[in-house]
Amino acid sequence: MTTPTPLPTAPTWRLWLVWGVGVAAYVLSVTNRTSLAAVGVDTAVRFDADASTLSMFAVIQLAVYGGMQIPVGLLLDRFGARPVITAGMLLMAIGQLLLAFAPDVGWAIFARMLLGAGDAAVFPSVLRVIAVWFPERQAPFMVQLTGLVGQSGQIIAVLPLAALLHATSWSVAFGSLAGLGVLFTVLTFAVIRNRPPGRVADVSVDTVTGAIHVVRSSADLRQGFRESWAHPGTRLAFWSHFTTPFSGTAFVLLWGFPFLTIGQGLTTGMASLLFTVYVVFGVLVGPVIGALSSRHPMRRSRLLVLPLIGIQVVAWLVVIAWPGTAPLWLLFALAFAMSAGGPASMIGFDHARTFNPRHRLSTATGITNVGGFLAALLAILLIGIAMDAQGAGTPDRYTLDAFRLAFLTQVPLWLLGSLFIVIERRRTRVHVGLDAPRVRRRDRGRDPGA
């Protein structure tokens, strides 16, 4: 019996260098994605945009991001991580440069489209790097670590970027982000490689068993998609990811800062602190939710997903119903409640991984990922439409009462998502044999031998 020749491994320093550059690029992509978070009012003033138009900045960006997920997977399988992440950084740099000097709304929205396309390429590329460069047993931890570190980009978007814009000008602030994008375009191309030296294919290695697997990133758009969606576990994953994170995403991407500063009357510094708390608490609670999800794989929806959705709903309804401006402690409680939505959305990927075979995992992951961005897109758009419908379409007309009614448009999304989570949870448990199928009324009492 011959012993298989072990695949060559990269030096530890190089492995961490490649990952470090990749995760730094991801931090910058999150900064770019949320770069309108603290400057939404400035954006509305600069482009003379009403609330619906302002929503379109984020809606179109998210739509492009979601629409690019499958093409990015196909490109990763064809060309590998290095050219794809480099192209993504370059697209974001061009988008921010265009936004820095955009003369009108049309050009600004086109700039955000480029940003969404570039952003879509970065995280999947970093995941590809992890899968190929790191041992299989280490990859899940590295994925979690990458996600946690990447969220710090939201803090950069809220604090330094907003300060730079108010200290200089719109063109200088967004031109600086474009400059960072150019720097990372060069850096990713110079440092990141598709695979460790000595390998001729993108494969992952289990260093315990010696098993070698080809790494694939693209979804199967034909039979694999139909088979994956046909499994109730995939639909449970979709609705879990749809319902948990959208409120925090809409808040951080666009509507939170105007709500806090104009609606609630907070200073810019205090609103920035709330955003920072949102990010930091999400980073802290993420490992706890991840550990509970791993420990109770058959109770994820009832133990974690639905309770965390309920906490967000209660927090929002209390803030909306509070007479006058909400006290600071309540706004911090709202930030805490929303921040758990991001880590909770990762449970959707746990569902996808648990209930799908390895060859369908990319397809199931893509389906799941669409859920959260679709819900966020709808939430941002509905809030903007609701603001315009109340005659509060521009910053000088924003009022607390208008924000209250606008944020109530989130409730139907929570109800819809929660309903389908309950339905698909039941179907999933029946499908995998944990629960017995429900007996129809007309079948009760019928002789089983008839």
CSV table of C-alpha atoms in Angstrom, one decimal:
chain,number,residue,atom,x,y,z
A,1,MET,CA,0.0,0.0,0.0
A,2,THR,CA,1.5,3.3,-1.1
A,3,THR,CA,1.4,6.3,1.1
A,4,PRO,CA,0.0,9.4,-0.7
A,5,THR,CA,2.6,12.2,-1.2
A,6,PRO,CA,1.6,15.1,1.0
A,7,LEU,CA,0.9,18.3,-0.8
A,8,PRO,CA,3.4,21.1,-0.2
A,9,THR,CA,2.5,23.6,2.5
A,10,ALA,CA,3.3,27.3,2.5
A,11,PRO,CA,5.5,28.8,5.2
A,12,THR,CA,3.5,30.1,8.1
A,13,TRP,CA,4.6,33.7,7.6
A,14,ARG,CA,3.5,33.7,4.0
A,15,LEU,CA,0.1,32.1,4.8
A,16,TRP,CA,-0.7,34.8,7.4
A,17,LEU,CA,0.6,37.5,5.0
A,18,VAL,CA,-1.7,36.5,2.3
A,19,TRP,CA,-4.6,36.3,4.7
A,20,GLY,CA,-3.7,39.6,6.3
A,21,VAL,CA,-3.7,41.5,3.0
A,22,GLY,CA,-7.0,39.8,2.0
A,23,VAL,CA,-8.8,40.6,5.3
A,24,ALA,CA,-7.4,44.2,5.1
A,25,ALA,CA,-8.9,44.5,1.6
A,26,TYR,CA,-12.2,43.2,3.1
A,27,VAL,CA,-12.1,45.9,5.8
A,28,LEU,CA,-11.8,48.5,3.1
A,29,SER,CA,-14.6,47.0,1.1
A,30,VAL,CA,-16.9,47.2,4.2
A,31,THR,CA,-15.8,50.8,4.6
A,32,ASN,CA,-16.7,51.5,1.0
A,33,ARG,CA,-20.0,49.7,1.3
A,34,THR,CA,-21.1,51.7,4.4
A,35,SER,CA,-19.4,55.0,3.4
A,36,LEU,CA,-22.7,56.8,3.2
A,37,ALA,CA,-23.6,55.7,6.8
A,38,ALA,CA,-22.7,58.9,8.6
A,39,VAL,CA,-22.9,61.3,5.6
A,40,GLY,CA,-26.4,60.5,4.3
A,41,VAL,CA,-27.7,64.0,5.1
A,42,ASP,CA,-24.6,65.4,3.3
A,43,THR,CA,-25.4,63.2,0.3
A,44,ALA,CA,-29.0,64.4,0.2
A,45,VAL,CA,-27.9,68.0,0.3
A,46,ARG,CA,-25.1,67.6,-2.3
A,47,PHE,CA,-27.3,65.9,-4.9
A,48,ASP,CA,-30.5,67.6,-3.9
A,49,ALA,CA,-32.0,64.1,-3.4
A,50,ASP,CA,-35.4,63.3,-1.8
A,51,ALA,CA,-35.7,60.3,0.5
A,52,SER,CA,-36.7,57.8,-2.2
A,53,THR,CA,-33.8,58.9,-4.4
A,54,LEU,CA,-31.4,58.7,-1.4
A,55,SER,CA,-32.7,55.1,-0.8
A,56,MET,CA,-31.8,54.2,-4.4
A,57,PHE,CA,-28.1,54.9,-3.6
A,58,ALA,CA,-28.1,51.9,-1.3
A,59,VAL,CA,-30.8,49.8,-3.0
A,60,ILE,CA,-29.0,49.8,-6.4
A,61,GLN,CA,-25.7,49.1,-4.7
A,62,LEU,CA,-27.2,46.1,-2.8
A,63,ALA,CA,-29.0,44.9,-5.9
A,64,VAL,CA,-25.7,44.9,-7.9
A,65,TYR,CA,-23.9,43.2,-5.0
A,66,GLY,CA,-26.5,40.4,-4.8
A,67,GLY,CA,-26.7,40.0,-8.6
A,68,MET,CA,-22.9,39.7,-8.9
A,69,GLN,CA,-22.6,36.8,-6.4
A,70,ILE,CA,-23.0,34.0,-8.9
A,71,PRO,CA,-20.9,35.6,-11.7
A,72,VAL,CA,-18.1,36.2,-9.0
A,73,GLY,CA,-18.3,32.5,-8.1
A,74,LEU,CA,-17.9,31.5,-11.8
A,75,LEU,CA,-15.0,33.9,-12.2
A,76,LEU,CA,-13.3,32.5,-9.0
A,77,ASP,CA,-13.6,29.0,-10.4
A,78,ARG,CA,-12.2,30.1,-13.7
A,79,PHE,CA,-9.4,32.5,-12.7
A,80,GLY,CA,-8.8,32.1,-8.9
A,81,ALA,CA,-8.8,34.6,-6.1
A,82,ARG,CA,-5.9,36.9,-7.1
A,83,PRO,CA,-7.3,38.5,-10.3
A,84,VAL,CA,-10.9,38.6,-8.9
A,85,ILE,CA,-10.1,40.4,-5.7
A,86,THR,CA,-7.7,42.8,-7.6
A,87,ALA,CA,-10.5,43.6,-10.1
A,88,GLY,CA,-12.9,44.2,-7.2
A,89,MET,CA,-10.6,46.6,-5.5
A,90,LEU,CA,-10.0,48.5,-8.7
A,91,LEU,CA,-13.8,48.8,-9.4
A,92,MET,CA,-14.4,50.2,-5.9
A,93,ALA,CA,-11.6,52.7,-6.4
A,94,ILE,CA,-13.1,53.9,-9.7
A,95,GLY,CA,-16.5,54.0,-8.1
A,96,GLN,CA,-15.4,56.2,-5.2
A,97,LEU,CA,-13.4,58.5,-7.5
A,98,LEU,CA,-16.5,58.9,-9.7
A,99,LEU,CA,-18.6,59.6,-6.6
A,100,ALA,CA,-16.1,62.2,-5.4
A,101,PHE,CA,-16.6,64.3,-8.5
A,102,ALA,CA,-20.1,63.2,-9.6
A,103,PRO,CA,-22.0,66.2,-11.0
A,104,ASP,CA,-25.5,64.8,-10.4
A,105,VAL,CA,-27.6,61.9,-9.0
A,106,GLY,CA,-27.3,59.8,-12.1
A,107,TRP,CA,-23.5,59.7,-12.0
A,108,ALA,CA,-23.5,59.2,-8.3
A,109,ILE,CA,-25.8,56.1,-8.5
A,110,PHE,CA,-23.6,54.7,-11.3
A,111,ALA,CA,-20.7,55.2,-9.0
A,112,ARG,CA,-22.5,53.1,-6.3
A,113,MET,CA,-23.2,50.4,-8.9
A,114,LEU,CA,-19.5,50.1,-9.5
A,115,LEU,CA,-18.9,50.0,-5.8
A,116,GLY,CA,-21.5,47.2,-5.4
A,117,ALA,CA,-19.9,45.2,-8.2
A,118,GLY,CA,-16.4,45.6,-6.7
A,119,ASP,CA,-17.6,44.8,-3.2
A,120,ALA,CA,-19.2,41.6,-4.4
A,121,ALA,CA,-15.8,40.3,-5.4
A,122,VAL,CA,-13.9,40.8,-2.2
A,123,PHE,CA,-15.4,38.6,0.5
A,124,PRO,CA,-15.9,35.5,-1.7
A,125,SER,CA,-12.2,35.9,-2.8
A,126,VAL,CA,-11.0,36.0,0.7
A,127,LEU,CA,-13.1,32.9,1.5
A,128,ARG,CA,-11.4,31.2,-1.5
A,129,VAL,CA,-8.0,32.2,-0.1
A,130,ILE,CA,-8.9,30.6,3.2
A,131,ALA,CA,-10.2,27.4,1.7
A,132,VAL,CA,-7.1,26.9,-0.5
A,133,TRP,CA,-4.3,28.2,1.8
A,134,PHE,CA,-5.5,27.0,5.3
A,135,PRO,CA,-6.0,23.4,6.5
A,136,GLU,CA,-9.7,22.3,6.4
A,137,ARG,CA,-9.9,22.0,10.2
A,138,GLN,CA,-8.7,25.6,10.6
A,139,ALA,CA,-10.9,27.1,7.8
A,140,PRO,CA,-14.2,27.6,9.8
A,141,PHE,CA,-12.4,29.6,12.5
A,142,MET,CA,-10.7,31.7,9.9
A,143,VAL,CA,-14.0,32.5,8.2
A,144,GLN,CA,-15.5,33.6,11.5
A,145,LEU,CA,-12.4,35.7,12.3
A,146,THR,CA,-12.4,37.3,8.8
A,147,GLY,CA,-16.1,38.3,9.3
A,148,LEU,CA,-15.5,39.8,12.7
A,149,VAL,CA,-12.4,41.7,11.6
A,150,GLY,CA,-14.1,43.0,8.5
A,151,GLN,CA,-16.9,44.6,10.5
A,152,SER,CA,-14.4,47.2,11.8
A,153,GLY,CA,-14.7,48.8,8.4
A,154,GLN,CA,-18.1,50.2,9.5
A,155,ILE,CA,-16.4,52.1,12.3
A,156,ILE,CA,-13.9,53.6,9.8
A,157,ALA,CA,-16.9,54.7,7.6
A,158,VAL,CA,-18.7,56.4,10.6
A,159,LEU,CA,-15.8,58.1,12.4
A,160,PRO,CA,-12.7,59.0,10.3
A,161,LEU,CA,-14.6,59.4,7.0
A,162,ALA,CA,-17.3,61.6,8.4
A,163,ALA,CA,-14.7,63.7,10.3
A,164,LEU,CA,-12.6,64.1,7.1
A,165,LEU,CA,-15.6,65.1,5.1
A,166,HIS,CA,-16.6,67.8,7.5
A,167,ALA,CA,-13.1,69.0,7.9
A,168,THR,CA,-12.3,69.2,4.2
A,169,SER,CA,-14.8,68.5,1.4
A,170,TRP,CA,-16.8,65.8,-0.3
A,171,SER,CA,-14.3,65.4,-3.1
A,172,VAL,CA,-11.3,65.1,-0.7
A,173,ALA,CA,-13.1,62.5,1.5
A,174,PHE,CA,-14.2,60.2,-1.2
A,175,GLY,CA,-11.1,60.8,-3.3
A,176,SER,CA,-9.1,59.6,-0.3
A,177,LEU,CA,-11.1,56.3,-0.3
A,178,ALA,CA,-10.4,56.0,-4.0
A,179,GLY,CA,-6.7,56.4,-3.2
A,180,LEU,CA,-6.8,53.7,-0.7
A,181,GLY,CA,-8.6,51.5,-3.2
A,182,VAL,CA,-5.7,52.0,-5.7
A,183,LEU,CA,-3.2,51.2,-3.0
A,184,PHE,CA,-5.0,47.9,-2.2
A,185,THR,CA,-5.4,47.1,-5.9
A,186,VAL,CA,-1.6,47.1,-6.1
A,187,LEU,CA,-1.2,45.3,-2.8
A,188,THR,CA,-3.6,42.5,-3.5
A,189,PHE,CA,-2.1,41.8,-6.9
A,190,ALA,CA,1.5,41.9,-5.4
A,191,VAL,CA,0.8,39.6,-2.4
A,192,ILE,CA,-2.2,37.3,-2.9
A,193,ARG,CA,-1.7,34.2,-4.9
A,194,ASN,CA,-4.3,31.7,-6.1
A,195,ARG,CA,-2.7,28.8,-4.2
A,196,PRO,CA,0.4,27.9,-2.2
A,197,PRO,CA,3.7,27.3,-4.1
A,198,GLY,CA,3.9,23.8,-5.5
A,199,ARG,CA,0.2,23.2,-6.1
A,200,VAL,CA,-1.2,23.1,-9.5
A,201,ALA,CA,-4.9,23.3,-8.6
A,202,ASP,CA,-7.2,25.1,-6.1
A,203,VAL,CA,-7.7,22.3,-3.5
A,204,SER,CA,-8.4,22.2,0.2
A,205,VAL,CA,-6.5,19.7,2.4
A,206,ASP,CA,-7.6,17.9,5.6
A,207,THR,CA,-4.3,17.6,7.4
A,208,VAL,CA,-5.7,15.0,9.8
A,209,THR,CA,-7.1,12.5,7.2
A,210,GLY,CA,-5.1,13.6,4.2
A,211,ALA,CA,-8.3,14.0,2.2
A,212,ILE,CA,-8.0,16.5,-0.7
A,213,HIS,CA,-11.0,18.3,-2.2
A,214,VAL,CA,-11.3,20.6,-5.2
A,215,VAL,CA,-12.5,24.1,-4.1
A,216,ARG,CA,-15.5,25.4,-6.0
A,217,SER,CA,-17.1,28.8,-5.5
A,218,SER,CA,-19.8,29.0,-8.2
A,219,ALA,CA,-23.4,27.9,-7.8
A,220,ASP,CA,-25.0,25.3,-10.1
A,221,LEU,CA,-27.7,27.3,-11.9
A,222,ARG,CA,-29.5,24.3,-13.3
A,223,GLN,CA,-30.2,21.0,-11.5
A,224,GLY,CA,-28.2,22.0,-8.4
A,225,PHE,CA,-30.3,25.1,-7.9
A,226,ARG,CA,-33.6,23.2,-8.2
A,227,GLU,CA,-32.4,20.4,-5.9
A,228,SER,CA,-31.1,22.8,-3.3
A,229,TRP,CA,-34.3,25.0,-3.3
A,230,ALA,CA,-36.4,21.9,-3.1
A,231,HIS,CA,-34.9,21.0,0.3
A,232,PRO,CA,-36.8,22.8,3.1
A,233,GLY,CA,-33.5,23.2,4.9
A,234,THR,CA,-32.3,25.6,2.2
A,235,ARG,CA,-35.5,27.6,2.3
A,236,LEU,CA,-35.2,27.7,6.1
A,237,ALA,CA,-31.7,29.1,5.6
A,238,PHE,CA,-33.0,31.7,3.1
A,239,TRP,CA,-35.7,33.0,5.4
A,240,SER,CA,-33.4,33.0,8.4
A,241,HIS,CA,-30.9,35.2,6.6
A,242,PHE,CA,-33.8,37.3,5.1
A,243,THR,CA,-35.3,38.2,8.5
A,244,THR,CA,-32.5,38.6,11.0
A,245,PRO,CA,-30.0,41.2,9.6
A,246,PHE,CA,-32.0,43.6,7.4
A,247,SER,CA,-33.0,46.1,10.1
A,248,GLY,CA,-29.4,46.7,11.2
A,249,THR,CA,-28.2,46.8,7.6
A,250,ALA,CA,-30.8,49.5,6.6
A,251,PHE,CA,-29.9,51.4,9.8
A,252,VAL,CA,-26.1,51.3,9.3
A,253,LEU,CA,-26.1,51.7,5.5
A,254,LEU,CA,-28.3,54.8,5.3
A,255,TRP,CA,-31.1,55.7,7.6
A,256,GLY,CA,-29.7,55.4,11.1
A,257,PHE,CA,-27.6,58.5,11.2
A,258,PRO,CA,-30.3,60.9,10.0
A,259,PHE,CA,-32.7,59.2,12.5
A,260,LEU,CA,-30.4,59.7,15.4
A,261,THR,CA,-29.1,63.2,14.6
A,262,ILE,CA,-32.2,64.9,13.1
A,263,GLY,CA,-35.0,62.7,14.5
A,264,GLN,CA,-33.7,62.0,18.0
A,265,GLY,CA,-31.6,65.2,18.3
A,266,LEU,CA,-28.3,63.5,19.2
A,267,THR,CA,-24.9,65.1,18.4
A,268,THR,CA,-22.8,63.7,15.7
A,269,GLY,CA,-20.4,62.3,18.2
A,270,MET,CA,-23.0,60.5,20.2
A,271,ALA,CA,-24.6,59.0,17.0
A,272,SER,CA,-21.1,57.8,16.0
A,273,LEU,CA,-20.7,56.2,19.5
A,274,LEU,CA,-24.0,54.4,19.0
A,275,PHE,CA,-22.8,53.1,15.6
A,276,THR,CA,-19.5,52.0,17.2
A,277,VAL,CA,-21.3,50.2,20.0
A,278,TYR,CA,-23.4,48.4,17.3
A,279,VAL,CA,-20.3,47.1,15.6
A,280,VAL,CA,-18.4,46.2,18.8
A,281,PHE,CA,-21.3,44.4,20.4
A,282,GLY,CA,-21.9,42.4,17.2
A,283,VAL,CA,-18.3,41.3,17.2
A,284,LEU,CA,-18.5,40.3,20.9
A,285,VAL,CA,-21.8,38.4,20.6
A,286,GLY,CA,-21.0,36.7,17.3
A,287,PRO,CA,-18.8,33.9,18.9
A,288,VAL,CA,-21.5,33.3,21.5
A,289,ILE,CA,-24.2,32.8,18.9
A,290,GLY,CA,-21.9,30.7,16.8
A,291,ALA,CA,-21.1,28.4,19.7
A,292,LEU,CA,-24.8,28.0,20.6
A,293,SER,CA,-25.6,27.3,17.0
A,294,SER,CA,-22.9,24.6,16.9
A,295,ARG,CA,-24.0,23.1,20.2
A,296,HIS,CA,-27.8,23.0,19.4
A,297,PRO,CA,-28.0,22.3,15.6
A,298,MET,CA,-31.6,21.0,15.7
A,299,ARG,CA,-32.9,24.0,17.8
A,300,ARG,CA,-31.3,26.9,16.1
A,301,SER,CA,-34.5,28.5,14.9
A,302,ARG,CA,-36.5,28.2,18.1
A,303,LEU,CA,-33.5,28.9,20.5
A,304,LEU,CA,-31.7,31.7,18.5
A,305,VAL,CA,-33.3,33.0,15.3
A,306,LEU,CA,-36.9,33.7,16.3
A,307,PRO,CA,-36.0,35.1,19.8
A,308,LEU,CA,-33.4,37.4,18.3
A,309,ILE,CA,-35.9,38.6,15.7
A,310,GLY,CA,-38.4,39.2,18.5
A,311,ILE,CA,-35.9,41.2,20.5
A,312,GLN,CA,-35.3,43.5,17.5
A,313,VAL,CA,-39.1,43.9,16.9
A,314,VAL,CA,-39.7,44.8,20.6
A,315,ALA,CA,-36.8,47.2,20.8
A,316,TRP,CA,-38.0,49.1,17.6
A,317,LEU,CA,-41.6,49.2,18.7
A,318,VAL,CA,-40.6,50.7,22.1
A,319,VAL,CA,-38.4,53.3,20.5
A,320,ILE,CA,-41.2,54.2,18.0
A,321,ALA,CA,-43.9,54.4,20.6
A,322,TRP,CA,-41.8,56.4,23.1
A,323,PRO,CA,-43.4,59.8,23.7
A,324,GLY,CA,-40.9,62.4,22.4
A,325,THR,CA,-37.3,61.6,21.8
A,326,ALA,CA,-36.1,58.3,23.3
A,327,PRO,CA,-33.7,58.3,26.2
A,328,LEU,CA,-30.1,57.4,25.5
A,329,TRP,CA,-30.3,54.1,27.3
A,330,LEU,CA,-33.1,53.0,25.0
A,331,LEU,CA,-31.2,53.9,21.9
A,332,PHE,CA,-28.3,51.9,23.2
A,333,ALA,CA,-30.6,49.0,23.8
A,334,LEU,CA,-31.8,49.3,20.2
A,335,ALA,CA,-28.2,49.2,18.9
A,336,PHE,CA,-27.6,46.1,21.0
A,337,ALA,CA,-30.7,44.4,19.6
A,338,MET,CA,-29.9,45.2,16.0
A,339,SER,CA,-26.3,44.2,16.3
A,340,ALA,CA,-27.2,40.6,17.2
A,341,GLY,CA,-29.0,40.4,13.8
A,342,GLY,CA,-25.7,40.1,11.9
A,343,PRO,CA,-24.3,37.1,13.8
A,344,ALA,CA,-27.8,35.6,13.9
A,345,SER,CA,-27.9,35.7,10.1
A,346,MET,CA,-24.9,33.5,10.0
A,347,ILE,CA,-27.1,30.7,11.3
A,348,GLY,CA,-28.7,30.7,7.9
A,349,PHE,CA,-25.3,29.5,6.5
A,350,ASP,CA,-25.2,26.9,9.3
A,351,HIS,CA,-28.6,25.6,8.0
A,352,ALA,CA,-27.3,25.5,4.4
A,353,ARG,CA,-24.2,23.6,5.4
A,354,THR,CA,-26.1,21.2,7.6
A,355,PHE,CA,-28.8,20.2,5.2
A,356,ASN,CA,-27.0,20.2,1.8
A,357,PRO,CA,-24.3,17.8,0.4
A,358,ARG,CA,-20.9,19.2,-0.2
A,359,HIS,CA,-21.4,19.4,-4.0
A,360,ARG,CA,-24.4,21.7,-3.5
A,361,LEU,CA,-23.0,23.9,-0.8
A,362,SER,CA,-22.0,26.8,-3.0
A,363,THR,CA,-25.5,26.8,-4.5
A,364,ALA,CA,-27.2,26.7,-1.1
A,365,THR,CA,-24.9,29.4,0.3
A,366,GLY,CA,-25.7,31.7,-2.7
A,367,ILE,CA,-29.4,31.2,-2.2
A,368,THR,CA,-29.1,31.9,1.5
A,369,ASN,CA,-27.0,35.0,0.9
A,370,VAL,CA,-29.6,36.5,-1.4
A,371,GLY,CA,-32.1,36.5,1.4
A,372,GLY,CA,-30.4,39.1,3.6
A,373,PHE,CA,-29.6,41.5,0.8
A,374,LEU,CA,-33.1,41.3,-0.7
A,375,ALA,CA,-34.7,42.1,2.7
A,376,ALA,CA,-32.2,45.0,3.3
A,377,LEU,CA,-33.0,46.3,-0.2
A,378,LEU,CA,-36.7,46.3,0.5
A,379,ALA,CA,-36.3,47.9,3.9
A,380,ILE,CA,-34.2,50.8,2.7
A,381,LEU,CA,-36.6,51.4,-0.2
A,382,LEU,CA,-39.8,51.2,1.9
A,383,ILE,CA,-38.4,53.6,4.5
A,384,GLY,CA,-37.5,56.1,1.8
A,385,ILE,CA,-40.9,55.8,0.1
A,386,ALA,CA,-42.6,56.3,3.5
A,387,MET,CA,-40.6,59.4,4.2
A,388,ASP,CA,-41.5,60.9,0.9
A,389,ALA,CA,-45.2,60.0,1.3
A,390,GLN,CA,-45.3,62.0,4.5
A,391,GLY,CA,-43.7,65.1,2.8
A,392,ALA,CA,-40.4,64.5,4.7
A,393,GLY,CA,-38.3,63.8,1.6
A,394,THR,CA,-35.4,66.2,2.3
A,395,PRO,CA,-33.2,66.7,5.4
A,396,ASP,CA,-34.8,70.1,6.2
A,397,ARG,CA,-38.2,68.3,6.4
A,398,TYR,CA,-37.1,65.2,8.4
A,399,THR,CA,-39.1,64.8,11.6
A,400,LEU,CA,-39.2,62.3,14.4
A,401,ASP,CA,-42.8,61.4,13.6
A,402,ALA,CA,-42.0,60.8,10.0
A,403,PHE,CA,-39.1,58.5,11.0
A,404,ARG,CA,-41.4,56.6,13.3
A,405,LEU,CA,-44.0,55.8,10.7
A,406,ALA,CA,-41.2,55.1,8.1
A,407,PHE,CA,-39.5,52.5,10.4
A,408,LEU,CA,-42.8,50.8,10.9
A,409,THR,CA,-42.5,49.5,7.3
A,410,GLN,CA,-40.0,47.0,8.7
A,411,VAL,CA,-42.8,45.1,10.6
A,412,PRO,CA,-44.3,43.4,7.5
A,413,LEU,CA,-40.8,42.1,6.6
A,414,TRP,CA,-40.3,40.6,10.1
A,415,LEU,CA,-43.8,39.0,10.0
A,416,LEU,CA,-43.3,37.5,6.6
A,417,GLY,CA,-39.9,36.1,7.4
A,418,SER,CA,-40.9,34.7,10.8
A,419,LEU,CA,-43.9,33.0,9.3
A,420,PHE,CA,-41.8,31.2,6.7
A,421,ILE,CA,-39.2,30.3,9.3
A,422,VAL,CA,-41.8,28.6,11.3
A,423,ILE,CA,-43.3,26.8,8.2
A,424,GLU,CA,-39.9,25.7,6.8
A,425,ARG,CA,-38.6,24.6,10.2
A,426,ARG,CA,-41.5,22.2,10.5
A,427,ARG,CA,-41.0,20.9,7.0
A,428,THR,CA,-37.3,20.5,7.5
A,429,ARG,CA,-37.7,18.5,10.7
A,430,VAL,CA,-40.2,16.3,8.9
A,431,HIS,CA,-37.9,15.9,5.9
A,432,VAL,CA,-34.9,14.7,8.1
A,433,GLY,CA,-37.1,12.5,10.2
A,434,LEU,CA,-37.1,14.4,13.5
A,435,ASP,CA,-40.9,15.0,13.4
A,436,ALA,CA,-43.7,12.9,12.1
A,437,PRO,CA,-45.7,14.3,9.1
A,438,ARG,CA,-48.9,16.0,10.1
A,439,VAL,CA,-52.0,13.9,9.6
A,440,ARG,CA,-54.7,15.5,7.6
A,441,ARG,CA,-58.1,15.7,9.2
A,442,ARG,CA,-59.8,13.7,6.5
A,443,ASP,CA,-57.2,10.9,7.0
A,444,ARG,CA,-57.8,10.7,10.8
A,445,GLY,CA,-59.6,7.6,11.8
A,446,ARG,CA,-59.2,6.0,8.4
A,447,ASP,CA,-58.3,2.3,8.5
A,448,PRO,CA,-54.6,2.2,7.6
A,449,GLY,CA,-55.2,-1.2,6.0
A,450,ALA,CA,-57.9,0.0,3.8
